[in-house]
Every structure is written in structure tokens, then in C-alpha cells.
Tab-separated table of C-alpha atoms and ligand atoms in Angstrom:
chain	number	residue	atom	x	y	z
A	1	UNK	CA	0.000	0.000	0.000
A	2	UNK	CA	1.292	3.475	-0.868
A	3	UNK	CA	0.708	6.030	1.881
A	4	UNK	CA	0.553	9.780	1.401
A	5	UNK	CA	3.422	11.725	2.927
A	6	UNK	CA	2.343	15.225	3.725
A	7	UNK	CA	4.895	17.676	5.045
A	8	UNK	CA	3.886	20.998	6.587
A	9	UNK	CA	6.757	23.444	6.941
A	10	UNK	CA	6.860	27.051	8.022
A	11	UNK	CA	8.807	29.179	10.449
A	12	UNK	CA	8.826	28.683	14.220
A	13	UNK	CA	5.441	29.509	15.698
A	14	UNK	CA	3.546	29.618	12.386
A	15	UNK	CA	1.043	27.055	13.671
A	16	UNK	CA	2.299	23.780	12.147
A	17	UNK	CA	1.476	21.552	15.117
A	18	UNK	CA	-1.951	23.120	15.585
A	19	UNK	CA	-2.654	22.663	11.872
A	20	UNK	CA	-1.505	19.039	11.879
A	21	UNK	CA	-3.807	18.266	14.802
A	22	UNK	CA	-6.727	19.717	12.824
A	23	UNK	CA	-5.603	17.879	9.701
A	24	UNK	CA	-5.411	14.637	11.681
A	25	UNK	CA	-8.927	15.137	12.991
A	26	UNK	CA	-10.210	15.910	9.490
A	27	UNK	CA	-8.603	12.790	8.008
A	28	UNK	CA	-9.710	10.564	10.894
A	29	UNK	CA	-13.291	11.782	10.431
A	30	UNK	CA	-13.011	10.697	6.780
A	31	UNK	CA	-11.990	7.204	7.939
A	32	UNK	CA	-8.268	7.545	7.220
A	33	UNK	CA	-5.536	6.342	9.557
A	34	UNK	CA	-2.915	8.970	10.293
A	35	UNK	CA	0.549	8.876	11.815
A	36	UNK	CA	2.390	12.004	12.879
A	37	UNK	CA	6.119	12.579	12.718
A	38	UNK	CA	7.427	15.487	14.770
A	39	UNK	CA	10.937	16.847	14.465
A	40	UNK	CA	13.145	19.009	16.617
A	41	UNK	CA	16.767	19.806	17.309
A	42	UNK	CA	16.591	18.169	20.737
A	43	UNK	CA	14.439	16.108	23.065
A	44	UNK	CA	11.654	16.933	25.557
A	45	UNK	CA	9.216	18.364	23.069
A	46	UNK	CA	6.091	20.331	23.750
A	47	UNK	CA	4.749	19.333	20.321
A	48	UNK	CA	4.991	15.604	20.959
A	49	UNK	CA	3.295	16.003	24.345
A	50	UNK	CA	0.506	17.922	22.662
A	51	UNK	CA	0.002	15.368	19.892
A	52	UNK	CA	0.067	12.495	22.399
A	53	UNK	CA	-2.566	14.261	24.484
A	54	UNK	CA	-4.819	14.124	21.407
A	55	UNK	CA	-4.197	10.349	21.149
A	56	UNK	CA	-2.658	10.382	17.670
A	57	UNK	CA	0.088	7.841	16.931
A	58	UNK	CA	3.290	9.877	16.901
A	59	UNK	CA	7.002	9.374	16.405
A	60	UNK	CA	9.540	12.018	17.346
A	61	UNK	CA	12.816	12.606	15.551
A	62	UNK	CA	14.933	14.568	17.969
A	63	UNK	CA	18.489	15.826	17.729
A	64	UNK	CA	18.455	17.166	14.164
A	65	UNK	CA	16.184	18.027	11.276
A	66	UNK	CA	14.571	15.643	8.741
A	67	UNK	CA	17.100	16.571	6.075
A	68	UNK	CA	20.081	15.742	8.277
A	69	UNK	CA	18.436	12.639	9.764
A	70	UNK	CA	16.755	11.303	6.669
A	71	UNK	CA	17.165	7.677	7.723
A	72	UNK	CA	15.516	8.397	11.073
A	73	UNK	CA	12.602	9.838	9.146
A	74	UNK	CA	12.113	6.683	7.098
A	75	UNK	CA	12.660	4.548	10.234
A	76	UNK	CA	9.944	6.538	12.012
A	77	UNK	CA	7.584	6.025	9.087
A	78	UNK	CA	8.345	2.285	9.080
A	79	UNK	CA	7.648	2.074	12.796
A	80	UNK	CA	4.317	3.848	12.419
A	81	UNK	CA	3.505	1.524	9.510
A	82	UNK	CA	4.211	-1.514	11.689
A	83	UNK	CA	2.072	-0.078	14.505
A	84	UNK	CA	-0.918	1.488	12.761
A	85	UNK	CA	-0.405	1.329	8.953
A	86	UNK	CA	-1.217	5.013	8.347
A	87	UNK	CA	-2.913	6.024	5.089
A	88	UNK	CA	-1.433	9.481	5.580
A	89	UNK	CA	1.774	10.559	7.296
A	90	UNK	CA	1.671	14.105	8.615
A	91	UNK	CA	5.185	15.418	9.145
A	92	UNK	CA	6.312	18.597	10.866
A	93	UNK	CA	9.903	19.641	10.090
A	94	UNK	CA	11.946	21.917	12.347
A	95	UNK	CA	10.704	25.504	12.014
A	96	UNK	CA	14.144	26.911	11.196
A	97	UNK	CA	14.745	24.350	8.455
A	98	UNK	CA	14.482	24.909	4.710
A	99	UNK	CA	15.556	23.263	1.430
A	100	UNK	CA	13.071	20.489	2.203
A	101	UNK	CA	12.223	19.745	-1.417
A	102	UNK	CA	15.803	18.867	-2.373
A	103	UNK	CA	16.710	17.106	0.866
A	104	UNK	CA	13.499	15.342	1.911
A	105	UNK	CA	10.707	15.386	-0.678
A	106	UNK	CA	12.770	14.436	-3.743
A	107	UNK	CA	14.813	11.740	-1.951
A	108	UNK	CA	11.570	10.207	-0.683
A	109	UNK	CA	10.125	10.269	-4.197
A	110	UNK	CA	13.247	8.800	-5.768
A	111	UNK	CA	14.169	6.205	-3.183
A	112	UNK	CA	10.780	5.203	-1.771
A	113	UNK	CA	8.384	5.635	-4.673
A	114	UNK	CA	6.883	2.221	-3.863
A	115	UNK	CA	5.977	3.301	-0.302
A	116	UNK	CA	5.124	6.988	-0.202
A	117	UNK	CA	3.263	9.388	-2.422
A	118	UNK	CA	4.725	12.765	-1.541
A	119	UNK	CA	2.119	15.533	-1.451
A	120	UNK	CA	2.849	19.157	-2.403
A	121	UNK	CA	4.902	21.017	0.193
A	122	UNK	CA	2.848	23.377	2.339
A	123	UNK	CA	4.519	26.256	4.128
A	124	UNK	CA	2.482	27.900	6.853
A	125	UNK	CA	2.925	31.484	7.828
A	126	UNK	CA	1.935	33.632	10.740
A	127	UNK	CA	0.412	36.771	9.190
A	128	UNK	CA	1.868	39.230	11.714
A	129	UNK	CA	5.357	37.919	11.080
A	130	UNK	CA	4.899	37.661	7.295
A	131	UNK	CA	3.489	41.191	6.908
A	132	UNK	CA	6.635	42.541	8.542
A	133	UNK	CA	9.120	40.384	6.688
A	134	UNK	CA	7.482	41.180	3.346
A	135	UNK	CA	7.792	44.882	4.212
A	136	UNK	CA	4.051	45.616	4.387
A	137	UNK	CA	4.109	46.513	8.070
A	138	UNK	CA	6.756	47.738	10.462
A	139	UNK	CA	7.736	46.260	13.794
A	140	UNK	CA	10.324	44.197	15.545
A	141	UNK	CA	12.118	41.773	13.261
A	142	UNK	CA	14.871	39.180	13.059
A	143	UNK	CA	18.361	39.743	11.655
A	144	UNK	CA	18.701	39.540	7.860
A	145	UNK	CA	20.238	36.035	7.948
A	146	UNK	CA	17.297	34.656	9.921
A	147	UNK	CA	14.951	36.390	7.495
A	148	UNK	CA	16.905	34.734	4.671
A	149	UNK	CA	15.786	31.331	5.989
A	150	UNK	CA	12.222	32.588	6.358
A	151	UNK	CA	12.150	33.794	2.748
A	152	UNK	CA	13.724	30.583	1.419
A	153	UNK	CA	10.982	28.613	3.166
A	154	UNK	CA	8.347	30.614	1.294
A	155	UNK	CA	10.227	30.294	-2.010
A	156	UNK	CA	10.139	26.502	-2.096
A	157	UNK	CA	6.480	26.152	-1.121
A	158	UNK	CA	3.980	24.552	-3.465
A	159	UNK	CA	1.220	25.905	-1.269
A	160	UNK	CA	1.600	29.004	0.887
A	161	UNK	CA	-0.824	28.733	3.765
A	162	UNK	CA	-1.802	31.964	5.491
A	163	UNK	CA	-2.638	30.685	8.973
A	164	UNK	CA	-4.356	32.450	11.887
A	165	UNK	CA	-6.979	33.871	9.501
A	166	UNK	CA	-9.272	34.202	12.536
A	167	UNK	CA	-7.320	37.222	13.706
A	168	UNK	CA	-6.715	38.904	10.360
A	169	UNK	CA	-8.911	41.737	9.055
A	170	UNK	CA	-10.105	41.395	5.435
A	171	UNK	CA	-7.850	44.320	4.449
A	172	UNK	CA	-4.699	42.761	5.919
A	173	UNK	CA	-5.635	39.380	4.433
A	174	UNK	CA	-5.965	40.895	0.958
A	175	UNK	CA	-2.700	42.819	1.275
A	176	UNK	CA	-0.832	39.695	2.385
A	177	UNK	CA	-2.379	37.475	-0.274
A	178	UNK	CA	-1.541	39.937	-3.063
A	179	UNK	CA	2.029	40.358	-1.835
A	180	UNK	CA	2.563	36.584	-1.676
A	181	UNK	CA	1.070	36.013	-5.129
A	182	UNK	CA	3.252	38.747	-6.604
A	183	UNK	CA	6.470	37.599	-4.974
A	184	UNK	CA	5.983	33.802	-5.228
A	185	UNK	CA	4.005	33.357	-8.444
A	186	UNK	CA	4.531	29.570	-8.676
A	187	UNK	CA	2.787	28.849	-5.384
A	188	UNK	CA	-0.891	28.497	-4.605
A	189	UNK	CA	-2.011	30.715	-1.724
A	190	UNK	CA	-4.691	29.481	0.674
A	191	UNK	CA	-5.927	30.785	4.014
A	192	UNK	CA	-6.861	28.742	7.063
A	193	UNK	CA	-7.381	29.020	10.770
A	194	UNK	CA	-5.695	26.060	12.377
A	195	UNK	CA	-7.268	27.144	15.648
A	196	UNK	CA	-10.911	27.088	14.498
A	197	UNK	CA	-10.402	24.543	11.711
A	198	UNK	CA	-11.732	26.921	9.023
A	199	UNK	CA	-10.315	26.024	5.605
A	200	UNK	CA	-8.308	23.048	6.892
A	201	UNK	CA	-10.415	20.334	5.201
A	202	UNK	CA	-10.256	21.966	1.759
A	203	UNK	CA	-6.508	22.579	2.093
A	204	UNK	CA	-5.758	18.958	3.072
A	205	UNK	CA	-8.081	17.417	0.478
A	206	UNK	CA	-6.435	19.618	-2.159
A	207	UNK	CA	-2.984	18.370	-1.136
A	208	UNK	CA	-3.978	14.718	-1.334
A	209	UNK	CA	-5.372	15.202	-4.826
A	210	UNK	CA	-2.338	17.019	-6.281
A	211	UNK	CA	1.271	16.326	-7.184
A	212	UNK	CA	4.140	18.566	-6.062
A	213	UNK	CA	5.967	20.779	-8.524
A	214	UNK	CA	9.269	20.032	-6.722
A	215	UNK	CA	10.800	23.511	-6.673
A	216	UNK	CA	14.492	23.071	-5.844
A	217	UNK	CA	15.966	26.106	-4.119
A	218	UNK	CA	18.992	28.048	-5.101
A	219	UNK	CA	20.355	28.405	-1.569
A	220	UNK	CA	23.593	29.457	0.063
A	221	UNK	CA	24.264	26.976	2.880
A	222	UNK	CA	26.731	29.335	4.590
A	223	UNK	CA	24.084	32.032	5.023
A	224	UNK	CA	21.525	29.380	5.991
A	225	UNK	CA	23.892	27.954	8.647
A	226	UNK	CA	24.739	31.407	9.983
A	227	UNK	CA	21.049	32.273	10.179
A	228	UNK	CA	20.274	29.095	12.125
A	229	UNK	CA	23.197	29.742	14.455
A	230	UNK	CA	21.774	33.143	15.389
A	231	UNK	CA	18.873	31.336	17.044
A	232	UNK	CA	19.195	30.063	20.575
A	233	UNK	CA	17.242	26.942	21.557
A	234	UNK	CA	16.332	25.813	25.022
A	235	UNK	CA	14.356	22.779	26.149
A	236	UNK	CA	13.764	22.005	29.789
A	237	UNK	CA	11.532	19.989	32.041
A	238	UNK	CA	10.557	20.582	35.642
A	239	UNK	CA	8.318	18.825	38.118
A	240	UNK	CA	5.636	20.408	40.209
A	241	UNK	CA	5.026	18.811	43.611
A	242	UNK	CA	3.768	19.560	47.069
A	243	UNK	CA	0.426	21.368	46.845
A	244	UNK	CA	-2.630	21.860	44.677
A	245	UNK	CA	-2.049	24.586	42.101
A	246	UNK	CA	-4.229	26.130	39.390
A	247	UNK	CA	-2.394	24.715	36.350
A	248	UNK	CA	-3.272	27.221	33.627
A	249	UNK	CA	-2.494	30.212	35.883
A	250	UNK	CA	0.865	28.803	36.879
A	251	UNK	CA	1.865	28.170	33.275
A	252	UNK	CA	0.701	31.635	32.213
A	253	UNK	CA	2.760	33.211	34.986
A	254	UNK	CA	5.860	31.262	34.037
A	255	UNK	CA	5.471	32.209	30.374
A	256	UNK	CA	4.851	35.838	31.352
A	257	UNK	CA	8.020	35.941	33.453
A	258	UNK	CA	10.224	34.444	30.699
A	259	UNK	CA	8.667	36.633	28.021
A	260	UNK	CA	8.914	39.797	30.154
A	261	UNK	CA	12.561	39.124	30.988
A	262	UNK	CA	13.570	38.685	27.317
A	263	UNK	CA	11.513	41.725	26.314
A	264	UNK	CA	13.469	43.963	28.706
A	265	UNK	CA	16.600	43.404	26.627
A	266	UNK	CA	14.796	43.602	23.300
A	267	UNK	CA	15.460	40.019	22.231
A	268	UNK	CA	13.152	38.659	19.547
A	269	UNK	CA	11.270	35.515	20.516
A	270	UNK	CA	10.520	33.125	17.666
A	271	UNK	CA	8.483	30.711	19.787
A	272	UNK	CA	8.104	30.229	23.514
A	273	UNK	CA	5.920	27.237	24.360
A	274	UNK	CA	5.146	25.646	27.691
A	275	UNK	CA	3.104	22.585	28.571
A	276	UNK	CA	1.933	21.205	31.852
A	277	UNK	CA	0.826	17.562	31.959
A	278	UNK	CA	-0.663	16.359	35.265
A	279	UNK	CA	0.719	13.266	36.939
A	280	UNK	CA	-2.339	11.219	36.032
A	281	UNK	CA	-1.699	12.035	32.350
A	282	UNK	CA	-5.177	13.432	31.754
A	283	UNK	CA	-5.370	16.665	29.779
A	284	UNK	CA	-2.791	19.314	29.035
A	285	UNK	CA	-2.236	23.022	29.528
A	286	UNK	CA	-0.340	24.857	26.760
A	287	UNK	CA	0.823	28.497	26.702
A	288	UNK	CA	2.631	30.067	23.728
A	289	UNK	CA	4.157	33.362	22.647
A	290	UNK	CA	5.255	33.750	19.035
A	291	UNK	CA	6.662	37.292	19.156
A	292	UNK	CA	8.265	39.519	21.733
A	293	UNK	CA	5.628	42.204	21.167
A	294	UNK	CA	2.766	39.696	21.398
A	295	UNK	CA	1.702	38.527	24.851
A	296	UNK	CA	1.751	34.823	25.805
A	297	UNK	CA	-1.620	33.156	25.395
A	298	UNK	CA	-3.256	30.009	26.672
A	299	UNK	CA	-3.728	27.742	23.635
A	300	UNK	CA	-5.118	24.693	25.494
A	301	UNK	CA	-6.634	24.938	28.957
A	302	UNK	CA	-6.456	22.182	31.543
A	303	UNK	CA	-8.901	24.051	33.701
A	304	UNK	CA	-8.014	22.134	36.846
A	305	UNK	CA	-5.926	22.164	39.982
A	306	UNK	CA	-2.998	19.768	40.038
A	307	UNK	CA	-0.709	18.682	42.866
A	308	UNK	CA	1.795	16.830	40.727
A	309	UNK	CA	2.727	17.593	37.142
A	310	UNK	CA	5.487	17.771	34.575
A	311	UNK	CA	6.227	21.134	32.995
A	312	UNK	CA	8.090	21.438	29.692
A	313	UNK	CA	9.524	24.666	28.322
A	314	UNK	CA	10.693	24.982	24.702
A	315	UNK	CA	12.123	28.373	23.811
A	316	UNK	CA	13.535	29.520	20.475
A	317	UNK	CA	14.678	33.124	20.148
A	318	UNK	CA	17.306	35.234	18.464
A	319	UNK	CA	19.490	35.288	21.552
A	320	UNK	CA	22.429	33.560	23.190
A	321	UNK	CA	21.421	30.180	24.675
A	322	UNK	CA	22.953	31.269	28.017
A	323	UNK	CA	20.597	34.247	28.074
A	324	UNK	CA	17.616	31.943	27.493
A	325	UNK	CA	18.725	29.750	30.379
A	326	UNK	CA	18.992	32.787	32.628
A	327	UNK	CA	15.452	33.891	31.707
A	328	UNK	CA	14.012	30.425	32.385
A	329	UNK	CA	15.869	29.962	35.673
A	330	UNK	CA	14.762	33.418	36.823
A	331	UNK	CA	11.148	32.612	35.990
A	332	UNK	CA	11.290	29.309	37.851
A	333	UNK	CA	12.622	31.069	40.921
A	334	UNK	CA	10.272	34.080	40.959
A	335	UNK	CA	7.005	32.340	40.090
A	336	UNK	CA	5.985	30.789	43.386
A	337	UNK	CA	2.973	29.067	44.856
A	338	UNK	CA	2.620	28.430	48.603
A	339	UNK	CA	3.859	24.980	49.572
A	340	UNK	CA	4.358	23.913	45.972
A	341	UNK	CA	7.837	23.246	44.622
A	342	UNK	CA	8.988	23.482	41.033
A	343	UNK	CA	12.155	21.461	40.518
A	344	UNK	CA	14.193	21.615	37.348
A	345	UNK	CA	14.914	18.070	36.129
A	346	UNK	CA	16.535	18.658	32.750
A	347	UNK	CA	17.815	21.650	30.812
A	348	UNK	CA	19.680	21.899	27.551
A	349	UNK	CA	20.361	24.923	25.423
A	350	UNK	CA	22.394	25.366	22.271
A	351	UNK	CA	22.602	26.907	18.835
A	352	UNK	CA	21.725	24.580	15.947
A	353	UNK	CA	24.758	23.230	14.085
A	354	UNK	CA	25.321	23.625	10.373
A	355	UNK	CA	22.768	21.652	8.349
A	356	UNK	CA	24.415	18.743	6.541
A	357	UNK	CA	21.704	16.905	4.593
A	358	UNK	CA	21.918	13.135	4.121
A	359	UNK	CA	20.773	13.557	0.503
A	360	UNK	CA	20.403	16.552	-1.736
A	361	UNK	CA	18.727	16.011	-5.060
A	362	UNK	CA	18.503	18.800	-7.562
A	363	UNK	CA	16.393	17.185	-10.260
A	364	UNK	CA	12.708	16.429	-10.297
A	365	UNK	CA	11.525	13.025	-11.498
B	401	GTP	N1	-5.255	32.818	16.592
B	401	GTP	C1	-4.694	31.723	16.102
B	401	GTP	N2	-3.631	31.181	16.736
B	401	GTP	C2	-3.094	30.065	16.208
B	401	GTP	C3	-3.584	29.450	15.038
B	401	GTP	N3	-2.810	28.374	14.760
B	401	GTP	C4	-1.882	28.327	15.724
B	401	GTP	N4	-2.049	29.333	16.594
B	401	GTP	C5	-1.260	29.612	17.796
B	401	GTP	O1	0.078	29.903	17.393
B	401	GTP	C6	0.992	29.401	18.374
B	401	GTP	C7	2.005	28.497	17.718
B	401	GTP	O2	1.351	27.347	17.225
B	401	GTP	P1	2.107	25.963	16.972
B	401	GTP	O3	1.134	25.077	16.277
B	401	GTP	O4	2.727	25.476	18.209
B	401	GTP	O5	3.239	26.470	15.957
B	401	GTP	P2	4.423	25.625	15.276
B	401	GTP	O6	4.563	26.150	13.884
B	401	GTP	O7	4.153	24.176	15.398
B	401	GTP	O8	5.690	26.070	16.125
B	401	GTP	P3	7.141	25.339	16.234
B	401	GTP	O9	6.913	23.882	16.416
B	401	GTP	O10	7.801	25.979	17.397
B	401	GTP	O11	7.866	25.674	14.974
B	401	GTP	C8	0.123	28.705	19.421
B	401	GTP	O12	-0.169	29.626	20.449
B	401	GTP	C9	-1.138	28.375	18.664
B	401	GTP	O13	-2.278	28.237	19.500
B	401	GTP	C10	-4.716	30.052	14.393
B	401	GTP	O14	-5.230	29.595	13.376
B	401	GTP	N5	-5.221	31.172	14.990
B	402	MG	MG1	5.311	22.703	16.285
């Protein structure tokens, strides 16, 4: 059986995980089996916790992107096939990764044509971020080399997906759509709200019915590597013990403290995400911030008190990893609840290394 392989790229915080959860629900409602493959530069992932909480079969490829760990990607797909035989694989690459057509989509099509039918590459974008990077609005931005990666992501897309349509006025939507169509004429532009589900069914059904154009990028790997290295990454886990605590409030306060600290020194957050999973494993609280000048918001509410829980913090920002650690440690020490203790159990922070793809194919089939 040939399964669809559907990859949804886009910069950090664009809404990939949220969109894949909606896509999974849409496909499951149509009677299709889905398997999700999440990817990150390191372990302890908020995204995997979130997908698990929605009971989708999921494999995580940690410690490098799909392109650099191509064999882990096919191993993950094989494992999901052995477990649940998905009709559709939904794959989320690392949000700072690009050149996915040459390093992932084409190798899959060439080497595994008997197993996977690769769908057109979707690239999601957050409208607030995109309007700035395309020069339509002003506001805080990343350095040019980080924006280089962002623009390359858009350039290789078969389908450009304007996400978060629920918070975009018709005027801003039209301006963004026109700018994308003018600058990336080979791509189809669609709009969705991954949060409400609006447009998700039509987008996914369209992908399953089409073939990719396979647009191979002209890309300078030195600039790409330097852009990635400007981003600091931090993943940590902590345990909450000792007393009953309102979970959503605690997570909001922690996110607010980290966000506020980084904002004081003007550092640009790409994505700050926190989860809290109670000891009994039921439900999840998720708080995110996707810009320094946008406040953290509760994306999924647990709406309960907990007296034992695991907290995960994933933070990606244009900042030194040491500075991210300082912000997280400060937050963990200043956000207090009577009797309750928050104990750090794991923390790693780093800058991503130079991308070295396993394969790079420059020709379409
Ligand atoms: N208003 C609104 N918010 C959204 C929508 N889709 C996603 N978000 C929010 O955007 C934030 C980031 O969403 P994620 O799905 O985690 O983004 P991501 O692209 O997977 O991020 P990384 O994995 O870090 O690259 C979360 O707070 C989401 O709730 C949407 O359609 N509307
Ligand atoms: Mg994600």
C-alpha cells in the first residue's frame, strides 16, 4: 500500500502543530488512519506532548532536522507503519529548516516511490510575522540572515498557507495574499485558521489530490547555517510537587516571566511554548508566545488544579542560549505558589549546528 506523505513546513510559531492536529482530525473523520512525525533539534518536546494528548500515533525525531536525519525519518515512518499502517503521514519539520524539497521530498520520491506518495509542500505562515518580513508593516524583526531562511521557506512552497486567519482583518488578508502572489508566483495561496479549523479540510483534500511541482531552491548553505546559528534553543523539564495549584495560571505566569525578561533586553522571541501535563496524564495546559511584542496566550486549557505535574519549556529566540537559560531559571525562581515546589529536572540549550543533509537532489523526477 502506498501512503501519502504530507509535510507541513513554516517558520517557528507559524502554527504547524496546531494545523496538523486539525488535519489529523479531518482525516480521521473521513476514515483515514494517520501517523504524525514530529521533528526538533533536541528532546523533551512540547509538540509531541501535545500530539500524544490528542491520542494520535506519533514518532519524534529529535536531535536534528529531517534533512540531516533522513534515515531516522524513514525509520519513524516504518515504525508507524508496523504499529498502525497510516494512510497518511503528517510530518512537521523543524521551524528553522528549509531546502526540504531537495533534501526530503525528492529523496523520498526517488528512493521510496513504492511506499510513499509525496504531497505538495505546504509552508504555513503567521500573518503578523509575514506582513513585517514582506515589508508591508513595520515592527520588531529578526536579523537579515534569519529572514533569509524565512524567505527561502516561502520560495520553495507549493502551497503558501496563510494561517491564523481568525485574527486577520479582510484588508490585511488581501494585502498579504496579493504580496505573496506577486512575490511567489509559482505557489498556490490558501488561508486557514488552524485554531478554528476553518479552511483546513479543503486545504488537506487539495494536497492529497495534487502532485508537487518540486521547486528546488537556489540556496547558500553558509548564510543558511549562519542564520540558524543566530537562534538560541532551550528545552527544559521541571516537576511540580507539594500542593494543589491552578495549572493554567501557573503556566501563564511562568510564560509571562520568561517573556517579560527577554523583552526587557529587546530580544526577539521566535516561539516560547510551555506545557503542563498532570501526573495522572489526563489533559494538558499549553501556553505560547510567538513574538516579543505579542503577549503569551493560553492555547489549550487544563482548567483544573494539580498537585503533581510535569512542565516542559521549549524556547527559540534570536538570543544567546545562556541568556535563554537565565530567563528560564529566573522565571522558575520568581514564580511561586505556597507549599508547591517546582524542581528543574533537565535543561539543555544550544545553537543549531550547520545543516548537513543526508541527501540533496537537484532534479525532479
Ligand atoms: N489565533 C490563532 N492562533 C493560532 C492558530 N494556529 C496556531 N495558533 C497559535 O500559534 C501558536 C504556535 O502554534 P504551533 O502550532 O505550536 O506552531 P508551530 O509552527 O508548530 O511552532 P514550532 O513547532 O515551534 O515551529 C500557538 O499559540 C497556537 O495556539 C490560528 O489559526 N489562529
Ligand atoms: Mg510545532
